[in-house]
């Protein structure tokens, strides 16, 4: 294990570079199609580092009270980091998802919106009438 919660709390100068490279590597894996987008990578890693500082884990020393992270095993802390990185990466992927348009919307957007649409009569929605 390259770093522990204790090292992050009391020796952030030595453990920060290892933490940053660890977060960056896992964020790149979780970002999928955006893994080569440096801006997205920085947003995900920066968010995690910001949260660790807010929790008092990174550089907290004796100034912040002990947290639940201090009682975690190394495996539990790494699992927390991995899950948090993955969730933030999913959030970023959802924000960057392109809107999908149907062929009917692309070809004739005005014709399909009105009552002249022949599909309104031919197909009845399983969800009921449109509001």
Protein backbone atom coordinates (compact mmCIF):
# COMPACT_ATOMS: atom_id res chain seq x y z
CA UNK A 1 0.00 0.00 0.00
CA UNK A 2 1.60 3.27 -1.05
CA UNK A 3 -0.09 5.48 1.58
CA UNK A 4 -2.31 5.27 4.64
CA UNK A 5 -4.81 7.60 6.30
CA UNK A 6 -2.28 8.27 9.05
CA UNK A 7 0.36 9.34 6.51
CA UNK A 8 -2.14 11.57 4.70
CA UNK A 9 -3.10 13.24 7.97
CA UNK A 10 0.36 13.76 9.49
CA UNK A 11 2.78 13.68 6.52
CA UNK A 12 0.87 15.16 3.55
CA UNK A 13 4.03 16.44 1.84
CA UNK A 14 5.37 12.91 1.32
CA UNK A 15 2.07 11.16 0.64
CA UNK A 16 0.33 13.74 -1.59
CA UNK A 17 2.22 12.88 -4.83
CA UNK A 18 1.45 9.19 -4.36
CA UNK A 19 -2.19 9.95 -3.56
CA UNK A 20 -2.51 12.20 -6.61
CA UNK A 21 -1.06 9.62 -9.00
CA UNK A 22 -3.27 6.91 -7.46
CA UNK A 23 -6.41 9.01 -7.88
CA UNK A 24 -5.42 10.03 -11.39
CA UNK A 25 -4.85 6.44 -12.48
CA UNK A 26 -8.19 5.26 -11.10
CA UNK A 27 -10.04 8.28 -12.46
CA UNK A 28 -8.63 7.61 -15.90
CA UNK A 29 -9.90 4.04 -15.75
CA UNK A 30 -13.36 5.14 -14.55
CA UNK A 31 -13.82 7.95 -17.08
CA UNK A 32 -13.97 5.55 -20.01
CA UNK A 33 -14.40 7.61 -23.19
CA UNK A 34 -13.23 10.80 -21.44
CA UNK A 35 -10.05 9.31 -20.02
CA UNK A 36 -7.84 11.39 -22.31
CA UNK A 37 -9.66 14.64 -21.50
CA UNK A 38 -7.24 16.36 -19.11
CA UNK A 39 -9.89 18.82 -17.90
CA UNK A 40 -12.31 16.06 -16.89
CA UNK A 41 -9.50 14.14 -15.23
CA UNK A 42 -8.48 17.21 -13.22
CA UNK A 43 -12.08 17.85 -12.17
CA UNK A 44 -12.52 14.32 -10.82
CA UNK A 45 -9.15 14.21 -9.03
CA UNK A 46 -9.54 17.76 -7.71
CA UNK A 47 -12.96 16.94 -6.31
CA UNK A 48 -11.59 13.95 -4.41
CA UNK A 49 -8.65 15.89 -2.99
CA UNK A 50 -10.98 18.72 -1.98
CA UNK A 51 -13.26 16.25 -0.17
CA UNK A 52 -10.31 14.66 1.65
CA UNK A 53 -9.20 18.10 2.85
CA UNK A 54 -12.75 18.93 3.98
CA UNK A 55 -12.96 15.66 5.91
CA UNK A 56 -9.68 16.49 7.65
CA UNK A 57 -7.91 13.45 6.23
CA UNK A 58 -5.40 15.27 4.04
CA UNK A 59 -3.13 17.46 6.15
CA UNK A 60 -5.49 17.56 9.13
CA UNK A 61 -2.79 16.72 11.66
CA UNK A 62 -3.84 17.40 15.24
CA UNK A 63 -5.93 20.41 14.18
CA UNK A 64 -8.99 18.39 13.17
CA UNK A 65 -10.72 15.70 15.22
CA UNK A 66 -10.31 12.08 14.27
CA UNK A 67 -12.85 10.83 11.77
CA UNK A 68 -14.24 7.48 10.72
CA UNK A 69 -11.47 7.32 8.13
CA UNK A 70 -8.88 7.06 10.89
CA UNK A 71 -10.54 3.86 12.14
CA UNK A 72 -10.70 2.29 8.66
CA UNK A 73 -8.30 -0.38 7.55
CA UNK A 74 -6.19 0.36 4.50
CA UNK A 75 -8.38 -1.88 2.36
CA UNK A 76 -11.54 -0.06 3.50
CA UNK A 77 -9.99 3.34 2.79
CA UNK A 78 -8.87 2.26 -0.68
CA UNK A 79 -12.34 0.86 -1.37
CA UNK A 80 -13.81 4.23 -0.32
CA UNK A 81 -11.43 6.10 -2.64
CA UNK A 82 -12.14 3.78 -5.57
CA UNK A 83 -15.92 3.98 -5.14
CA UNK A 84 -15.83 7.78 -4.76
CA UNK A 85 -13.68 8.20 -7.87
CA UNK A 86 -15.98 5.93 -9.83
CA UNK A 87 -19.11 7.81 -8.71
CA UNK A 88 -17.62 11.20 -9.58
CA UNK A 89 -16.50 9.89 -12.98
CA UNK A 90 -20.03 8.63 -13.64
CA UNK A 91 -21.38 12.07 -12.76
CA UNK A 92 -18.99 13.68 -15.23
CA UNK A 93 -19.90 11.17 -17.95
CA UNK A 94 -23.59 11.91 -17.43
CA UNK A 95 -23.00 15.64 -17.75
CA UNK A 96 -21.10 15.19 -20.99
CA UNK A 97 -23.56 12.74 -22.57
CA UNK A 98 -24.84 13.99 -25.89
CA UNK A 99 -28.55 14.37 -26.43
CA UNK A 100 -29.88 11.63 -28.69
CA UNK A 101 -32.29 12.66 -31.44
CA UNK A 102 -34.55 10.41 -33.40
CA UNK A 103 -34.57 10.44 -37.19
CA UNK A 104 -38.10 11.86 -37.19
CA UNK A 105 -36.97 14.86 -35.12
CA UNK A 106 -34.05 15.51 -37.44
CA UNK A 107 -36.02 15.23 -40.70
CA UNK A 108 -39.20 17.17 -39.90
CA UNK A 109 -39.42 18.55 -36.37
CA UNK A 110 -42.48 20.71 -37.08
CA UNK A 111 -44.57 17.97 -38.69
CA UNK A 112 -44.20 15.47 -35.85
CA UNK A 113 -45.26 17.88 -33.12
CA UNK A 114 -48.75 18.65 -34.40
CA UNK A 115 -51.88 16.61 -34.76
CA UNK A 116 -51.00 15.79 -38.39
CA UNK A 117 -48.57 13.12 -37.26
CA UNK A 118 -49.82 9.77 -38.65
CA UNK A 119 -48.09 7.88 -35.84
CA UNK A 120 -50.49 9.36 -33.29
CA UNK A 121 -53.33 7.35 -34.76
CA UNK A 122 -51.44 4.18 -35.59
CA UNK A 123 -49.59 3.69 -32.27
CA UNK A 124 -51.09 3.92 -28.83
CA UNK A 125 -48.57 4.44 -26.03
CA UNK A 126 -48.42 1.92 -23.23
CA UNK A 127 -48.07 4.87 -20.86
CA UNK A 128 -51.42 6.33 -21.80
CA UNK A 129 -52.32 9.67 -23.33
CA UNK A 130 -49.75 12.42 -23.55
CA UNK A 131 -50.32 15.27 -21.13
